[in-house]
Coordinates of C-alpha atoms in Angstrom, one line a residue:
X1 CA 0.0 0.0 0.0
X2 CA 2.8 2.4 0.7
X3 CA 4.3 1.9 -2.7
X4 CA 0.8 2.4 -4.2
X5 CA 0.5 5.7 -2.4
X6 CA 3.9 6.8 -3.7
X7 CA 2.8 6.0 -7.2
X8 CA -0.5 7.8 -6.8
X9 CA 1.4 10.8 -5.4
X10 CA 3.7 10.8 -8.4
X11 CA 0.8 10.7 -10.8
X12 CA -0.8 13.7 -9.1
X13 CA 2.4 15.6 -9.1
X14 CA 3.2 14.9 -12.8
X15 CA -0.3 15.3 -14.0
X16 CA -0.1 12.4 -16.4
X17 CA 0.4 8.6 -16.2
X18 CA 3.1 8.6 -18.8
X19 CA 5.2 11.3 -17.2
X20 CA 4.8 9.6 -13.7
X21 CA 5.8 6.2 -15.2
X22 CA 9.0 7.8 -16.6
X23 CA 9.8 9.4 -13.2
X24 CA 9.1 6.2 -11.3
X25 CA 10.9 4.1 -14.0
X26 CA 8.1 1.6 -14.3
X27 CA 5.9 0.8 -17.3
X28 CA 2.8 2.9 -17.9
X29 CA 0.5 -0.2 -18.0
X30 CA 2.0 -1.3 -14.6
X31 CA 1.2 2.2 -13.2
X32 CA -2.3 2.1 -14.7
X33 CA -2.9 -1.2 -13.0
X34 CA -1.8 0.3 -9.6
X35 CA -4.2 3.2 -9.9
X36 CA -7.0 0.7 -10.8
X37 CA -6.2 -1.3 -7.7
X38 CA -6.4 1.8 -5.5
X39 CA -9.8 2.8 -7.1
X40 CA -11.1 -0.7 -6.5
X41 CA -9.8 -0.8 -2.9
X42 CA -11.4 2.5 -2.0
X43 CA -14.5 1.9 -4.2
X44 CA -14.2 5.3 -5.9
X45 CA -12.8 7.0 -9.0
X46 CA -9.6 8.8 -8.2
X47 CA -8.6 10.2 -11.6
X48 CA -10.3 11.8 -14.5
X49 CA -8.5 11.0 -17.8
X50 CA -8.1 14.1 -20.0
X51 CA -6.5 14.5 -23.5
X52 CA -3.6 16.4 -21.8
X53 CA -3.2 14.0 -18.8
X54 CA -5.2 13.4 -15.7
X55 CA -6.9 15.4 -12.9
X56 CA -7.9 14.4 -9.5
X57 CA -11.5 13.8 -8.4
X58 CA -12.8 15.0 -5.0
X59 CA -11.9 11.6 -3.5
X60 CA -8.6 11.7 -5.3
X61 CA -7.8 15.1 -3.7
X62 CA -8.6 13.6 -0.3
X63 CA -6.4 10.5 -0.9
X64 CA -3.5 12.8 -2.0
X65 CA -3.7 14.8 1.2
X66 CA -3.6 11.5 3.1
X67 CA -0.7 10.3 1.0
X68 CA 1.3 13.5 1.4
X69 CA 0.9 13.5 5.2
X70 CA 1.5 9.7 5.7
X71 CA 4.6 9.6 3.5
X72 CA 6.0 12.7 5.0
X73 CA 5.5 11.1 8.5
X74 CA 7.1 7.9 7.3
X75 CA 10.1 9.8 6.0
X76 CA 10.5 11.5 9.3
X77 CA 10.3 8.2 11.2
X78 CA 12.8 6.7 8.8
X79 CA 15.3 9.4 9.5
X80 CA 14.8 9.1 13.3
X81 CA 15.4 5.3 13.1
X82 CA 18.5 5.8 11.0
X83 CA 19.7 8.3 13.6
X84 CA 19.2 5.9 16.4
X85 CA 20.9 3.1 14.6
X86 CA 24.0 5.0 13.3
X87 CA 24.2 8.2 15.3
X88 CA 25.1 9.0 18.9
X89 CA 21.4 9.3 19.9
X90 CA 19.8 7.1 22.6
X91 CA 18.1 6.8 26.0
X92 CA 19.5 4.3 28.5
X93 CA 18.8 3.1 32.1
X94 CA 21.8 2.4 34.3
X95 CA 21.1 0.2 37.3
X96 CA 23.3 0.0 40.4
X97 CA 23.3 0.1 44.2
X98 CA 23.2 3.6 45.6
X99 CA 26.6 3.3 47.4
X100 CA 28.3 1.9 44.3
X101 CA 26.8 4.6 42.2
X102 CA 27.9 7.3 44.6
X103 CA 31.6 6.7 44.0
X104 CA 31.4 5.4 40.4
X105 CA 28.9 7.6 38.6
X106 CA 29.4 11.3 39.5
X107 CA 32.7 12.1 37.7
X108 CA 31.9 9.6 34.9
X109 CA 28.5 10.9 34.2
X110 CA 29.6 14.5 34.2
X111 CA 32.2 13.8 31.5
X112 CA 30.0 11.5 29.6
X113 CA 27.0 13.8 29.3
X114 CA 29.2 16.7 28.3
X115 CA 30.8 14.6 25.5
X116 CA 27.5 13.1 24.4
X117 CA 24.7 15.7 24.6
X118 CA 22.2 13.6 22.6
X119 CA 22.5 10.5 24.8
X120 CA 20.0 10.6 27.7
X121 CA 20.7 8.5 30.9
X122 CA 18.5 7.7 33.9
X123 CA 19.3 5.7 37.0
X124 CA 17.7 2.7 38.7
X125 CA 19.0 2.2 42.2
X126 CA 18.6 -1.2 43.8
X127 CA 20.7 -4.1 45.3
X128 CA 22.8 -6.0 42.9
X129 CA 20.4 -9.0 42.7
X130 CA 17.5 -6.6 41.7
X131 CA 19.7 -4.8 39.1
X132 CA 20.7 -8.2 37.6
X133 CA 17.0 -9.2 37.4
X134 CA 16.1 -5.8 35.8
X135 CA 18.8 -6.3 33.2
X136 CA 17.4 -9.7 32.3
X137 CA 13.9 -8.3 32.1
X138 CA 15.1 -5.4 29.9
X139 CA 14.1 -2.7 32.5
X140 CA 17.8 -1.8 32.8
X141 CA 20.2 -1.5 29.8
X142 CA 23.4 -1.5 31.8
X143 CA 23.7 -3.1 35.2
X144 CA 26.6 -2.4 37.6
X145 CA 26.6 -5.2 40.1
X146 CA 28.8 -6.8 42.7
X147 CA 29.8 -10.5 42.4
X148 CA 27.0 -11.5 40.0
X149 CA 25.9 -15.0 39.3
X150 CA 26.2 -15.8 35.5
X151 CA 23.0 -15.8 33.4
X152 CA 22.7 -17.2 29.9
X153 CA 21.0 -14.1 28.6
X154 CA 23.6 -11.6 29.9
X155 CA 27.1 -10.4 28.9
X156 CA 29.2 -10.0 32.0
X157 CA 32.3 -7.8 31.9
X158 CA 34.6 -7.4 34.9
X159 CA 35.3 -3.8 35.7
X160 CA 37.2 -3.4 39.0
X161 CA 37.9 -5.0 42.3
X162 CA 36.9 -4.0 45.8
X163 CA 36.7 -5.6 49.3
X164 CA 34.4 -5.5 52.3
X165 CA 36.5 -4.9 55.4
X166 CA 36.4 -3.7 59.0
X167 CA 36.8 0.1 59.5
X168 CA 37.1 2.4 62.4
X169 CA 37.5 6.1 62.7
X170 CA 41.2 6.9 62.1
X171 CA 41.3 9.4 64.9
X172 CA 42.2 7.2 68.0
X173 CA 42.3 3.9 66.1
X174 CA 44.7 1.1 67.1
X175 CA 48.0 1.1 65.2
X176 CA 47.6 -0.8 62.0
X177 CA 50.2 -3.5 62.9
X178 CA 48.8 -4.3 66.4
X179 CA 46.5 -7.3 65.8
X180 CA 45.9 -7.8 69.5
X181 CA 44.7 -4.2 70.0
X182 CA 42.6 -4.3 66.9
X183 CA 40.9 -7.5 68.1
X184 CA 40.2 -6.0 71.5
X185 CA 38.7 -2.9 69.8
X186 CA 36.6 -5.2 67.7
X187 CA 35.3 -7.2 70.7
X188 CA 34.2 -4.0 72.4
X189 CA 31.9 -3.3 69.5
X190 CA 29.4 -2.4 68.5
X191 CA 29.7 -3.9 65.0
X192 CA 27.8 -1.8 62.6
X193 CA 26.8 -3.3 59.2
X194 CA 24.2 -3.3 56.5
X195 CA 22.1 -6.4 57.3
X196 CA 20.9 -7.0 53.7
X197 CA 24.5 -7.1 52.3
X198 CA 25.6 -10.8 52.0
X199 CA 29.3 -9.9 52.6
X200 CA 28.4 -8.4 56.0
X201 CA 26.8 -11.8 57.0
X202 CA 29.9 -13.6 55.7
X203 CA 32.2 -11.4 57.8
X204 CA 30.1 -11.9 60.9
X205 CA 30.3 -15.7 60.4
X206 CA 34.1 -15.5 60.1
X207 CA 34.4 -13.4 63.3
X208 CA 32.2 -15.8 65.2
X209 CA 34.4 -18.7 64.1
X210 CA 37.5 -16.9 65.5
X211 CA 35.7 -15.9 68.7
X212 CA 36.1 -12.2 67.9
X213 CA 32.4 -11.3 67.4
X214 CA 31.3 -8.4 69.6
X215 CA 28.3 -9.0 71.8
X216 CA 26.6 -5.8 70.5
X217 CA 25.6 -5.8 66.8
X218 CA 24.0 -2.9 65.1
X219 CA 22.4 -3.9 61.7
X220 CA 21.4 -1.0 59.4
X221 CA 19.6 -1.0 56.1
X222 CA 22.0 1.1 54.2
X223 CA 25.8 1.3 53.7
X224 CA 25.6 5.1 53.8
X225 CA 24.2 5.0 57.3
X226 CA 26.9 2.5 58.3
X227 CA 29.5 5.0 57.0
X228 CA 27.9 7.9 58.9
X229 CA 28.0 5.9 62.2
X230 CA 31.7 5.0 61.5
X231 CA 32.6 8.7 60.9
X232 CA 30.9 9.6 64.1
X233 CA 33.2 7.1 65.9
X234 CA 30.5 4.5 66.7
X235 CA 32.1 1.1 66.9
X236 CA 33.6 -0.9 64.0
X237 CA 31.9 -0.7 60.6
X238 CA 31.7 -3.3 57.9
X239 CA 32.1 -1.4 54.6
X240 CA 33.4 -1.8 51.1
X241 CA 36.8 0.0 50.8
X242 CA 35.7 2.3 48.1
X243 CA 32.5 3.3 49.9
X244 CA 34.6 4.1 53.0
X245 CA 37.0 6.1 51.0
X246 CA 35.0 8.3 48.7
X247 CA 34.6 11.9 49.8
X248 CA 36.2 11.0 53.2
X249 CA 39.7 10.1 52.2
X250 CA 41.8 9.1 55.3
X251 CA 39.0 9.6 57.9
X252 CA 38.3 5.9 58.2
X253 CA 41.0 3.3 58.7
X254 CA 41.1 -0.4 58.1
X255 CA 41.1 -2.0 61.5
X256 CA 43.7 -4.7 60.6
X257 CA 44.8 -6.5 57.5
X258 CA 44.7 -9.9 59.2
X259 CA 41.0 -9.6 60.3
X260 CA 38.4 -11.1 58.0
X261 CA 37.5 -9.4 54.7
X262 CA 35.5 -10.4 51.6
X263 CA 36.9 -9.8 48.1
X264 CA 34.5 -8.2 45.7
X265 CA 34.3 -7.8 41.9
X266 CA 32.2 -5.2 40.2
X267 CA 30.9 -6.2 36.8
X268 CA 29.0 -4.6 34.0
X269 CA 26.0 -6.5 32.7
X270 CA 23.9 -6.1 29.6
X271 CA 21.7 -8.4 27.5
X272 CA 23.5 -10.5 24.9
X273 CA 20.7 -9.7 22.4
X274 CA 20.7 -5.9 23.1
X275 CA 20.3 -3.7 20.1
X276 CA 23.8 -2.4 19.8
X277 CA 23.3 1.0 18.2
X278 CA 26.1 3.4 18.0
X279 CA 24.9 5.2 21.2
X280 CA 24.7 1.8 23.0
X281 CA 28.3 1.0 22.1
X282 CA 29.5 4.5 23.1
X283 CA 27.8 4.2 26.5
X284 CA 29.1 0.6 27.1
X285 CA 32.6 1.5 26.1
X286 CA 32.7 4.6 28.4
X287 CA 31.5 2.6 31.4
X288 CA 34.1 -0.1 30.8
X289 CA 36.9 2.4 30.4
X290 CA 36.0 4.2 33.6
X291 CA 35.6 1.0 35.6
X292 CA 38.9 -0.5 34.4
X293 CA 40.7 2.8 35.2
X294 CA 39.4 2.5 38.7
X295 CA 40.9 -1.0 39.0
X296 CA 44.4 0.5 38.4
X297 CA 44.4 2.1 41.9
X298 CA 43.4 -1.1 43.7
X299 CA 45.7 -2.4 46.4
X300 CA 45.8 -6.1 46.5
X301 CA 44.3 -7.6 49.7
X302 CA 46.6 -9.7 51.8

């Protein structure tokens, strides 16, 4: 039908079937057959044949208006689709935990949005398991997750390392090489941790196994609250190293390198069947470059 409308539009523009056939590079009988099909489809006469060419009937005028509007709209959509496919235009959702995003995203996003003004980004903040699920379900285009389980529908790219360790306020903390003093400080508690973080539970199990678990535990729902308590000098905090460090460099100190810690890896996830437009690839490559640059400043855990 679209081709038929284009043929009809050409006939109306040229004013004759023979001239339109030359422009369209088809035979005149073939073009005449197309017009006949249109007239039969709409149940009306669209053209009046004249000695000098053709003119439109009232219904022909109406069809021409429709054809002009529809084909112009189609051309506009075609250009937009080509732009999305080949140009740096797109709209993507990045999913990550709030605390991970707080140290990973601000500088990256500032530079990225300045360099790519036609790529729009929005955020979905949730625990890693929820982000992973959102990526599988296509609600999230790019997921930044910690220690993800593999999934057959996802591409998984390692970005950088981290570790969940025990921190105290640096002011008045035990000397870093005094394990006995560090263990005594730990036993005094309280131990402050985000209860919904698996690594916190793993560290608690390790401390219990070595008889170093404080009697007073203070579970919180959020790593940022754990960090705030630690900065206020409240007990020993279970925190990722990068969360403890961002915007507060040097204020929190690792309690002791020989006390339990959990190694982490942060990965980028996206669907293997994602439509990899130019904008998608630009965004993915920028996230990977930023994440792997972060890994260069990682101090290997003992």
